[in-house]
Short mmCIF file of C-alpha atoms in Angstrom, two decimals:
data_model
loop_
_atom_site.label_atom_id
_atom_site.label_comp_id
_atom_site.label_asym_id
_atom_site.label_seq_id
_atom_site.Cartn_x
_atom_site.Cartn_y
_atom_site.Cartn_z
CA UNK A 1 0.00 0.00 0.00
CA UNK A 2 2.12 2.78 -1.35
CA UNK A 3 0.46 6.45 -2.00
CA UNK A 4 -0.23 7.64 -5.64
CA UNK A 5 2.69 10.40 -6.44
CA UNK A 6 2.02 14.14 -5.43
CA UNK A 7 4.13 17.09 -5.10
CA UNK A 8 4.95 18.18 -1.37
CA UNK A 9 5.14 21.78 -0.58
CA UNK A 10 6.03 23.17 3.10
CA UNK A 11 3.75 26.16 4.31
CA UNK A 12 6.05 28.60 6.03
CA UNK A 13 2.92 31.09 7.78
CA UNK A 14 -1.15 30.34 7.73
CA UNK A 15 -1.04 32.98 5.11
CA UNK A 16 1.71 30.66 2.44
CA UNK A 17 -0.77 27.69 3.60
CA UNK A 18 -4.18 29.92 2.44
CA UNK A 19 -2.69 30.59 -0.96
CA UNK A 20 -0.89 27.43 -1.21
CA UNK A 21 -4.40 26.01 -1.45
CA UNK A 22 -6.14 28.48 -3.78
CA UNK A 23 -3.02 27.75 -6.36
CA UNK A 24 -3.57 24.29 -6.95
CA UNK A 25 -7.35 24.02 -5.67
CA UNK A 26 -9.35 21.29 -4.92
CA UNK A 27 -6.40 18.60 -6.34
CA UNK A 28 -4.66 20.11 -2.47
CA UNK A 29 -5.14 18.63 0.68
CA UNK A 30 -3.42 20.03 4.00
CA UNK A 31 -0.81 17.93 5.80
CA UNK A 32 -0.86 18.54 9.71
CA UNK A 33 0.09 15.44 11.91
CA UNK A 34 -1.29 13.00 9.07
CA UNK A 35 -1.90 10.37 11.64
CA UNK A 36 -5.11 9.90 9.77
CA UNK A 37 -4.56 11.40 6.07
CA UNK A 38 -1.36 9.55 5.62
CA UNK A 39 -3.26 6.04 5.92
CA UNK A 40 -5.95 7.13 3.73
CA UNK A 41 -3.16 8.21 1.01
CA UNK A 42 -1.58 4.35 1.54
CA UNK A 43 -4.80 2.62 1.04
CA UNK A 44 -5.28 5.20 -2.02
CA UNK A 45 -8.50 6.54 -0.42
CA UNK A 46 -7.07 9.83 -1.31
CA UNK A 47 -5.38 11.05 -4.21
CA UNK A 48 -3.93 14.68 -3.79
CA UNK A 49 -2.17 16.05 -6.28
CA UNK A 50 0.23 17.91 -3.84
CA UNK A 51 0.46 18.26 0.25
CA UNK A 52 0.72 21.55 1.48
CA UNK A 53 2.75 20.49 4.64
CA UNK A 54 2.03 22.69 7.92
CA UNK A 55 4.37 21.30 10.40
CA UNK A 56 6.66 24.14 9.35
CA UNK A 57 4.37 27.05 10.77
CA UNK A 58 5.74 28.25 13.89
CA UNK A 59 3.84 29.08 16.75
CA UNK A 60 0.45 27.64 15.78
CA UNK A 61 1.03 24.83 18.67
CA UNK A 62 0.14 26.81 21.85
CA UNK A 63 -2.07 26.24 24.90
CA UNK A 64 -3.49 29.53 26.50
CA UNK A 65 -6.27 30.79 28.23
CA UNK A 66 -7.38 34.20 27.19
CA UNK A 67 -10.59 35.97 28.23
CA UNK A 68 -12.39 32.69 29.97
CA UNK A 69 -11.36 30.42 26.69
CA UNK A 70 -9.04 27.81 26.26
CA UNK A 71 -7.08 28.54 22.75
CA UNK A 72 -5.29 25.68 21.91
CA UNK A 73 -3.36 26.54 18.44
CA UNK A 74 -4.37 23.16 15.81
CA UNK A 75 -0.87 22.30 15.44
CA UNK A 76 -0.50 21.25 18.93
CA UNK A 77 0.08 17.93 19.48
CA UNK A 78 -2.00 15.26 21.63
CA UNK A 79 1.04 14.30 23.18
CA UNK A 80 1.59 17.58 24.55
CA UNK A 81 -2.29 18.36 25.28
CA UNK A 82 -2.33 15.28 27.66
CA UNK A 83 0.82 16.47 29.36
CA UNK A 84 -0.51 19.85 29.44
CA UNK A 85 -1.38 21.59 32.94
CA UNK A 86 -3.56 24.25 31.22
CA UNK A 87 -5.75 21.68 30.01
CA UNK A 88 -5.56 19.73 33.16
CA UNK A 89 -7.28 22.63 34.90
CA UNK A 90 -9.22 24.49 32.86
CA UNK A 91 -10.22 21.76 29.66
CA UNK A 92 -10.67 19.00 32.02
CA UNK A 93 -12.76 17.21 29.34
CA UNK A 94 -10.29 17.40 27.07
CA UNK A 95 -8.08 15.76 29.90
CA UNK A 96 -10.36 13.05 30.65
CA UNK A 97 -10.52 12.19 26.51
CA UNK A 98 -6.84 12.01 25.26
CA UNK A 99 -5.64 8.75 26.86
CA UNK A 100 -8.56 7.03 24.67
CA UNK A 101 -6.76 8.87 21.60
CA UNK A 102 -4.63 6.18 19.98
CA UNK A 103 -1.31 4.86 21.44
CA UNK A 104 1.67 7.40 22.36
CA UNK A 105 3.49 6.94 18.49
CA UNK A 106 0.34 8.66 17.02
CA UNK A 107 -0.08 10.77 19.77
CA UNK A 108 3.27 12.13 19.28
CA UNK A 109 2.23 13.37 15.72
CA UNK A 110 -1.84 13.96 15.96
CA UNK A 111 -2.42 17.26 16.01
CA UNK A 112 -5.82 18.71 17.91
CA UNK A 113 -6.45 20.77 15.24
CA UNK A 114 -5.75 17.91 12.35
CA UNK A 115 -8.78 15.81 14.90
CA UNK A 116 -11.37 18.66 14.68
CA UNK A 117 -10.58 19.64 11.13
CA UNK A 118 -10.65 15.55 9.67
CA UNK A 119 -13.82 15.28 11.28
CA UNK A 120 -13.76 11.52 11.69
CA UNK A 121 -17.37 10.52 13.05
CA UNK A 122 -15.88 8.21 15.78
CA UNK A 123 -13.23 10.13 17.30
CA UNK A 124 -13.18 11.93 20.69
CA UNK A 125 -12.09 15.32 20.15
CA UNK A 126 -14.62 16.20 17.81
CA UNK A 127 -17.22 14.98 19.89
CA UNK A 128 -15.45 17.05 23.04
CA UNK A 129 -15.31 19.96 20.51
CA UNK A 130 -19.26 19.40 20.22
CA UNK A 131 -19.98 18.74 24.36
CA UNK A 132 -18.54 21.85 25.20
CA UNK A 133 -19.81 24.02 22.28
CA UNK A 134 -16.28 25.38 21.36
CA UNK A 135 -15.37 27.38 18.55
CA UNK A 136 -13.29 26.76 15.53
CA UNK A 137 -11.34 29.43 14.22
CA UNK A 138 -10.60 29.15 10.32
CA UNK A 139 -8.16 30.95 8.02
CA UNK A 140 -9.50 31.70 4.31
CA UNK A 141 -9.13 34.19 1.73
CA UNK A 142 -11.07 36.24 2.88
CA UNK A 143 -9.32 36.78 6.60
CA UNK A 144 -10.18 34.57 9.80
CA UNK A 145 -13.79 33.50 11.02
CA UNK A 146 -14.69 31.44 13.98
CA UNK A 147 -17.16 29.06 13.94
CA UNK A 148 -19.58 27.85 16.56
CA UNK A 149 -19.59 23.96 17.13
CA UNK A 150 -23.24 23.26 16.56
CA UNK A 151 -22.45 24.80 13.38
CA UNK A 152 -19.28 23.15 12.61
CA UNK A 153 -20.00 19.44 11.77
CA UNK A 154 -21.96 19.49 8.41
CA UNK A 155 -22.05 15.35 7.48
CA UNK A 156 -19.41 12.32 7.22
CA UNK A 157 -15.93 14.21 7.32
CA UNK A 158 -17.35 17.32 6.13
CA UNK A 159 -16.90 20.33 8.24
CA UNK A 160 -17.45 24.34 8.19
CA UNK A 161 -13.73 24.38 6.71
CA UNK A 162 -14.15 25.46 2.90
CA UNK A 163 -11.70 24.09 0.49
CA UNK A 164 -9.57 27.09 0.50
CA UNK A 165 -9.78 27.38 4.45
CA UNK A 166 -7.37 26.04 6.95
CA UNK A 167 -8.53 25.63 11.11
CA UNK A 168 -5.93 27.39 12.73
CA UNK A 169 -7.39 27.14 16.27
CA UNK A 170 -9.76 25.79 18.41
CA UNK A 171 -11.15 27.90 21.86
CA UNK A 172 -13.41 25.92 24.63
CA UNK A 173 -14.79 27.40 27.18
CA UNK A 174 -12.74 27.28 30.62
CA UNK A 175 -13.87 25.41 32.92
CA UNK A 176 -16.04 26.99 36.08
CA UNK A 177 -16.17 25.23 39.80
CA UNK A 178 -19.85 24.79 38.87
CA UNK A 179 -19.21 22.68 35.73
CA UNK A 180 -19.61 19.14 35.45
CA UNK A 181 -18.05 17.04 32.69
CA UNK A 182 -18.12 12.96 31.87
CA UNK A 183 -16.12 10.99 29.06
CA UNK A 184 -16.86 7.03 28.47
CA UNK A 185 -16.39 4.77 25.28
CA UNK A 186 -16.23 1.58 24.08
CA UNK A 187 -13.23 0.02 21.67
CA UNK A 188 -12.03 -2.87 21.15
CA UNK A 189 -8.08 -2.55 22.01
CA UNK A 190 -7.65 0.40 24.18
CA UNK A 191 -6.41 3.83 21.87
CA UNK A 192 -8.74 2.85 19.20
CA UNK A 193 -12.12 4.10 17.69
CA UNK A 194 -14.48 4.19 19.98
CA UNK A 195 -17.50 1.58 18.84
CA UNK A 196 -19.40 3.78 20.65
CA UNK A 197 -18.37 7.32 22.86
CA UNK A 198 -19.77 9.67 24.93
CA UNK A 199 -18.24 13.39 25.79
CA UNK A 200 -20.39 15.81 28.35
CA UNK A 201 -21.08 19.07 29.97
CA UNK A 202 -23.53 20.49 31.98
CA UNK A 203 -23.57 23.07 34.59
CA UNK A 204 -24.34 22.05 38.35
CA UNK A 205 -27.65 23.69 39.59
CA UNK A 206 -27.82 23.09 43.50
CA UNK A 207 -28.38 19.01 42.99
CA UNK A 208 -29.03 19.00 39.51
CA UNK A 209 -28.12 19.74 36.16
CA UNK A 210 -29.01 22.42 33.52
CA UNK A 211 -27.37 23.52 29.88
CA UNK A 212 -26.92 19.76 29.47
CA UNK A 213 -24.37 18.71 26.48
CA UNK A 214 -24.62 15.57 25.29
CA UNK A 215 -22.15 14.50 22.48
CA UNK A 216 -21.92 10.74 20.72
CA UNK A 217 -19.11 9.67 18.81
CA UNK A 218 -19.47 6.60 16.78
CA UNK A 219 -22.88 6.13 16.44
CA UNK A 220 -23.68 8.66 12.98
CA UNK A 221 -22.38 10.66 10.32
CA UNK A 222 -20.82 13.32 12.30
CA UNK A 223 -20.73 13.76 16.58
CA UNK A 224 -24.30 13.80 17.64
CA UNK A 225 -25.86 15.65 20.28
CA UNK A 226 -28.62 13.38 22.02
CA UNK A 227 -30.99 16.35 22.90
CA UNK A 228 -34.15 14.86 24.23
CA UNK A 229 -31.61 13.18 26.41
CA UNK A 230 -30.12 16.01 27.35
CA UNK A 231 -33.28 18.01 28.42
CA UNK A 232 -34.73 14.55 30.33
CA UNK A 233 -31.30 14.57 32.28
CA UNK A 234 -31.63 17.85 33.20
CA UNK A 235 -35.08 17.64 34.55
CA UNK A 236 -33.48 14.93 36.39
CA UNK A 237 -34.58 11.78 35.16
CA UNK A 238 -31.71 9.14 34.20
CA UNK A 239 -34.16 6.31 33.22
CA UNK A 240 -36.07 9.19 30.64
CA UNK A 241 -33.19 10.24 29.08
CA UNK A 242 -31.73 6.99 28.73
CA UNK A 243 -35.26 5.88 27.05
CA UNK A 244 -34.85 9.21 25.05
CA UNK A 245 -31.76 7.60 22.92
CA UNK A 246 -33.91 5.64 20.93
CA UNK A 247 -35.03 9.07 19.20
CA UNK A 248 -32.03 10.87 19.28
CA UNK A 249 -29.52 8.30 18.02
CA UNK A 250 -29.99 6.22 15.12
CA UNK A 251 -26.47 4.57 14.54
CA UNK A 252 -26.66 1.70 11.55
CA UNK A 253 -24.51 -1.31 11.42
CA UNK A 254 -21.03 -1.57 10.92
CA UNK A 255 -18.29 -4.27 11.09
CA UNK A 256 -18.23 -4.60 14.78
CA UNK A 257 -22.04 -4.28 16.10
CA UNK A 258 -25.55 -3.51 15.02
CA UNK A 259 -27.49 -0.41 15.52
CA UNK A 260 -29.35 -2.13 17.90
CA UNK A 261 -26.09 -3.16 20.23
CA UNK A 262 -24.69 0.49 19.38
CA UNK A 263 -28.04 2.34 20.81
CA UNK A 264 -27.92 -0.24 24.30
CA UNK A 265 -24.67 1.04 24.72
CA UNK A 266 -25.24 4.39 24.04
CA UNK A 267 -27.71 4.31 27.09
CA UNK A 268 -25.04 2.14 29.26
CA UNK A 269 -22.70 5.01 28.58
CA UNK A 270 -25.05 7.74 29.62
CA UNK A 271 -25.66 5.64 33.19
CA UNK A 272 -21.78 6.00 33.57
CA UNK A 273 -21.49 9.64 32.12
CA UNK A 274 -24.46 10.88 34.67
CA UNK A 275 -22.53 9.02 37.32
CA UNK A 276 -19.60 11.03 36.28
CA UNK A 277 -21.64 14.57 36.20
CA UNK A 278 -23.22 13.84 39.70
CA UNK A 279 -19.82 13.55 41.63
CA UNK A 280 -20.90 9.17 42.20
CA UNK A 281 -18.43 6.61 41.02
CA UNK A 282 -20.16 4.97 37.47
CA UNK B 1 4.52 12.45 -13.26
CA UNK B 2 6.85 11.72 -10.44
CA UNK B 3 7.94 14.54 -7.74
CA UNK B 4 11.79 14.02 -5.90
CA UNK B 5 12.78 16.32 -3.56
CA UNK B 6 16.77 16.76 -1.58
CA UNK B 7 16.50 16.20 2.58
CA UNK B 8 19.16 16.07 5.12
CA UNK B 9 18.88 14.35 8.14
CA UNK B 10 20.65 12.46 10.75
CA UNK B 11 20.27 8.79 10.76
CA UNK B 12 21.61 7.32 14.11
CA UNK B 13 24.05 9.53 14.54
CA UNK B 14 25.34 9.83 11.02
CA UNK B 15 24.43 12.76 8.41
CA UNK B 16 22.53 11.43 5.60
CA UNK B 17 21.76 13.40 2.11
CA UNK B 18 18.77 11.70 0.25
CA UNK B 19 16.86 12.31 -2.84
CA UNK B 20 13.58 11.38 -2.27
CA UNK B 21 10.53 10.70 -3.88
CA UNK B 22 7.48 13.17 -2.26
CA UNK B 23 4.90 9.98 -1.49
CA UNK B 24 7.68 7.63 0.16
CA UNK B 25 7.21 6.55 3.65
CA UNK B 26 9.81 7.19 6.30
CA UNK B 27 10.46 3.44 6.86
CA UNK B 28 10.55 2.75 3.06
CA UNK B 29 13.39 5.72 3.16
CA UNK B 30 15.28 3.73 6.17
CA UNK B 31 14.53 0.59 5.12
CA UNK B 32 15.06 0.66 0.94
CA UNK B 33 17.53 3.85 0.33
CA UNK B 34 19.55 3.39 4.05
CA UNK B 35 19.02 -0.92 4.08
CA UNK B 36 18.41 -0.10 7.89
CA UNK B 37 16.12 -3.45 8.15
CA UNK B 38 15.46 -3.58 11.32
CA UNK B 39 11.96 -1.38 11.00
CA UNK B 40 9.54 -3.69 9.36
CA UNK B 41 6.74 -2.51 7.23
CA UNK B 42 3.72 -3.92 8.88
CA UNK B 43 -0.26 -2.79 7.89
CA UNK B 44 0.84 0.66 6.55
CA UNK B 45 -1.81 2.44 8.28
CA UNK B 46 -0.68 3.22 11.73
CA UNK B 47 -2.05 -0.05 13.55
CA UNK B 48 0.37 -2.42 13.99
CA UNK B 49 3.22 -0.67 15.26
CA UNK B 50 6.18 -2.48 13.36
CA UNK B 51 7.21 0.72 11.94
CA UNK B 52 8.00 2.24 15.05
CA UNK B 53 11.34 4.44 14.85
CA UNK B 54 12.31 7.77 16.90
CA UNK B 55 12.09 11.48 15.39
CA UNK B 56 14.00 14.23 17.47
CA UNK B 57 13.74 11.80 20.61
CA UNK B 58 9.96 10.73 20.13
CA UNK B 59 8.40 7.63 18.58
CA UNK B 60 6.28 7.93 15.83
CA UNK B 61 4.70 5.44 13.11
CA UNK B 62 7.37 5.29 10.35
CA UNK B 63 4.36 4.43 7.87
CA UNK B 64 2.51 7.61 8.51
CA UNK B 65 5.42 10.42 8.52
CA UNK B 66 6.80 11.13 4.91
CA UNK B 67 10.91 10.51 4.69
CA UNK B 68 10.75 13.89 3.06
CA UNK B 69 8.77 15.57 6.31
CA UNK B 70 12.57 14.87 8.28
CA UNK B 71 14.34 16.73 6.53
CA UNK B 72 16.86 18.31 9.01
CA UNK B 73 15.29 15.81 11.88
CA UNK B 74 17.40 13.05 13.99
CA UNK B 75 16.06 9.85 13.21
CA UNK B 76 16.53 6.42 15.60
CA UNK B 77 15.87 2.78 14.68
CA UNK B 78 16.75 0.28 16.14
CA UNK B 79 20.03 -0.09 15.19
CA UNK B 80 21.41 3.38 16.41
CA UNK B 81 19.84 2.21 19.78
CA UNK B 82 20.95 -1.08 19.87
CA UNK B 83 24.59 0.55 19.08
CA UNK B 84 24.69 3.15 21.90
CA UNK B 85 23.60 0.25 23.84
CA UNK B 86 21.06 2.95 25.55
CA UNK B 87 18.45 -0.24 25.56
CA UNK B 88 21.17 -3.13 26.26
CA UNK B 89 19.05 -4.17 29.30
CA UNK B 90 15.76 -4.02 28.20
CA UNK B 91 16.88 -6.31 24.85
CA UNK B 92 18.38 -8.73 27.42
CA UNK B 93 14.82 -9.38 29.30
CA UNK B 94 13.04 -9.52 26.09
CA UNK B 95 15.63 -12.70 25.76
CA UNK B 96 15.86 -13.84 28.70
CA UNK B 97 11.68 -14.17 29.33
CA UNK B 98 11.06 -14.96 25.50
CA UNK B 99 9.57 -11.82 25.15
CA UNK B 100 9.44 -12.46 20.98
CA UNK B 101 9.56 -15.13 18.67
CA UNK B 102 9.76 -14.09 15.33
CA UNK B 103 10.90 -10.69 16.07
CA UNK B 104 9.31 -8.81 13.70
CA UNK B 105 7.14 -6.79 16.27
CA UNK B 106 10.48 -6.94 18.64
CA UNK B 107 12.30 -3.38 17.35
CA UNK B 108 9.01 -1.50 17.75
CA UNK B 109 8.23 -2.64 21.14
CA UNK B 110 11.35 -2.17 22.34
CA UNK B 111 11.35 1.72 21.36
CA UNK B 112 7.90 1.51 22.22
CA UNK B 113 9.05 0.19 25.59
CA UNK B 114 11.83 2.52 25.74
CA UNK B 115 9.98 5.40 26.06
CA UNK B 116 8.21 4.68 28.75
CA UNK B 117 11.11 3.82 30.62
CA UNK B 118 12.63 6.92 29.85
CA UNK B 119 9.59 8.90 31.19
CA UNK B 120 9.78 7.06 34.50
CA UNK B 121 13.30 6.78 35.71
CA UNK B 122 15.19 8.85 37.95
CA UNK B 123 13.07 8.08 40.85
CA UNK B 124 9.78 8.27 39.08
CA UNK B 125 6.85 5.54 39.74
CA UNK B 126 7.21 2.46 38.79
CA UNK B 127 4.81 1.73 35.68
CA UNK B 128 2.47 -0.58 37.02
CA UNK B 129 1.20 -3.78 34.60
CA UNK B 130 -1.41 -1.96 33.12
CA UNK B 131 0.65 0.50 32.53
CA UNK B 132 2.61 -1.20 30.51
CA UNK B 133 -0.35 -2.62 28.85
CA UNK B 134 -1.67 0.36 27.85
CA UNK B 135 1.34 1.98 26.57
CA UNK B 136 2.39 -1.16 23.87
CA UNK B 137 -1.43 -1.39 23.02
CA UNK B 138 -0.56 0.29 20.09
CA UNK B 139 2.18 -2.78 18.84
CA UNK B 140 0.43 -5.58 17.61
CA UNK B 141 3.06 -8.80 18.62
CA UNK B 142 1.77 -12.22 16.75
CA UNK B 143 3.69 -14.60 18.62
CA UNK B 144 3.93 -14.51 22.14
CA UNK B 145 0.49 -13.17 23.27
CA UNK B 146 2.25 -9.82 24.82
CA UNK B 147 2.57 -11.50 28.70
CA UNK B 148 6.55 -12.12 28.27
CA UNK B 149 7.14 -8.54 27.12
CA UNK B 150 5.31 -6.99 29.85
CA UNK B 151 7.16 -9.28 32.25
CA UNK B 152 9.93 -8.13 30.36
CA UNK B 153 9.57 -4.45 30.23
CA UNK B 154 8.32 -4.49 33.98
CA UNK B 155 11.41 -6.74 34.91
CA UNK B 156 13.75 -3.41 33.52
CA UNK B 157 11.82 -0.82 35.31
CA UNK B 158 11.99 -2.38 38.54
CA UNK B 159 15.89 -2.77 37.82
CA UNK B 160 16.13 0.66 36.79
CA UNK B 161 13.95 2.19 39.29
CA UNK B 162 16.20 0.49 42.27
CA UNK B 163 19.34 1.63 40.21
CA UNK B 164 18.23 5.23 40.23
CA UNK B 165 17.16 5.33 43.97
#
């Protein structure tokens, strides 16, 4: 499984990346830690005619909080994410997610922003991206524009990101004492796709929970936000919301289990998530 | 049409100029232009580990970097390390508990292994089984079922943790 043959080019600023992509259009695709892009080019998936490489940009890899968001540049690593304090404190989700994200060879390369930007229906960070209604910022032509997340997933590995755009950031909100936030999934060997995930937020309101965020991974097209759930586990009732999943999630088969298996687990997920949320032990 | 492109590197230790082809894998680059055989070209998607070399002092999937992506990077297989003899004790438990048959899992889990160790010497914990588990998950070994290299790679940690102390 070798790649077809494209030209490589090396992006030296967001800007060189932007118009990069506008010179050789839709034949481009944008290189960041590849972990995912470079296996689609062996299996020939994919077929770019060049690879605008962005591992070259310089300072698009750092982790700040700036007026009650977490920025996290898209060229920062998972590797250093998980080791981060910054997003220890105040991205705890984010925290709780990245040991499920692959094994520590691909986290050494995987980029946050490469995650968020590839979309891939099963993977954490979008769905963390989606719990905690973050926002994408994305470089175009036409200057920078930021994104909301509800906005952001549009179907199967399509985004808000137009083909001459590049996601140079994404900024979550920090976390508050009064948040609550719960992670849980399902794979078969530990680090990889989730057969079915779960990423949450809510705030705490005396003993129970309101602005409930409920956001599957594995289980559609894009991450899915389970909202009747979301609105029964905020007025407090587990069983309800659990019941709810069978309208808000509508996973099909795959290789490893049927919708059917997918949408029990979803709800055996949510028992552990609430647990999570409430302060108990799932 | 075919695109090549010059890269300079370091290749355990030694300074390499190569003329590369844009699309060729890191480990086809080590293993094909440098005959540095010890990397083994497994699923070619990130899975199974095989792959596994070092990149300015972290492992990565050789499969999924391009060789033309290191140019001016340090590069370790398993043949610089097995030189410096910076893993000399960690190769002698995967011997001395059978911690491989065939060996052609045996270089990645040993960098694989390697960095773990690293991050937990000099008086750090331990790693505790699972642990260890969880860090190789991402090497796929066909041969011994994986409980001879985590004996293995615990058997080193406790050596080097007592060393350090």
């Amino acid at each position: 499984m070798k790649p077809a043959p494209f030209a490589y080019a090396k992006a030296r600023s967001v800007e060189d990346a932007v118009k990069l992509l506008g010179k050789h259009g839709d034949g481009a695709k944008l290189l960041a830690g590849g972990q995912s892009l470079m296996a689609t080019l062996n299996m020939r998936l994919s077929a770019p005619s060049v690879l605008i490489d962005l591992n070259g940009i310089a300072g698009l890899d750092t982790i700040a909080v700036k007026d009650g968001m977490v920025d996290i540049g898209a060229l920062a690593r998972h590797a250093a994410v998980m080791g981060s304090d910054t997003i220890a404190q105040h991205a705890p989700l984010i925290a709780m997610a990245m040991p499920h994200i692959a094994h520590p060879a691909i986290r050494n390369r995987g980029t946050i922003g490469g995650s968020v930007a590839f979309a891939d229906p099963a993977a954490e960070l979008p769905a963390c991206f989606l719990a905690l209604n973050g926002e994408a910022e994305i470089a175009g032509p036409g200057g920078k524009r930021v994104v909301g997340a509800d906005d952001f997933f549009q179907g199967l590995y399509e985004t808000a990101i137009g083909p001459n755009d590049m996601l140079t950031a994404i900024r979550l909100p920090a976390a508050t004492p009064d948040m609550r936030y719960g992670f849980a999934e399902l794979s078969r060997r530990h680090g990889d796709y989730a057969i079915v995930g779960l990423a949450a937020s809510a705030r705490a309101d005396g003993a129970s929970l309101k602005d409930v965020r409920l956001a599957y991974f594995g289980v559609g097209l894009t991450p899915v936000r389970a909202k009747a759930a979301e609105a029964a586990l905020a007025s407090g009732n587990l069983d309800e919301a659990v019941k709810a999943l069978a309208t808000d999630l509508d996973p099909s088969d795959d290789i490893q289990e049927t919708g059917a298996v997918k949408k029990h687990l979803a709800g055996v997920l949510l028992r552990r998530v609430a647990a999570q949320m409430s302060g108990a032990r799932a | 049409m075919t695109h090549h492109y010059d890269i300079t590197l370091t290749v355990n230790g030694e300074r390499i100029d190569g003329h590369v082809e844009g699309r060729k894998s890191l480990v086809d680059f080590l293993r094909d232009d440098l005959t540095l055989t010890g990397s083994h070209v497994g699923c070619e998607h990130g899975v199974c580990g095989a792959c596994t070399v070092r990149v300015n002092g972290e492992v990565v999937r050789g499969c999924l970097m391009l060789a033309v992506q290191c140019d001016g990077a340090i590069v370790e297989t398993i043949e610089g390390v097995s030189d410096t003899g910076e893993i000399a004790d960690l190769q002698d438990a995967f011997e001395r508990r059978n911690a491989l048959q065939c060996g052609f899992c045996t270089p990645g889990m040993l960098l694989t292994a390697q960095e773990l160790l690293s991050q937990t010497k000099n008086g750090g914990k331990v790693p505790s089984r699972d642990d260890i588990r969880e860090h190789i998950s991402g090497n796929y070994c066909r041969c011994t079922g994986y409980h001879a290299i985590v004996d293995a790679v615990e058997a080193v940690a406790v050596a080097r943790a007592g060393r350090s102390s």
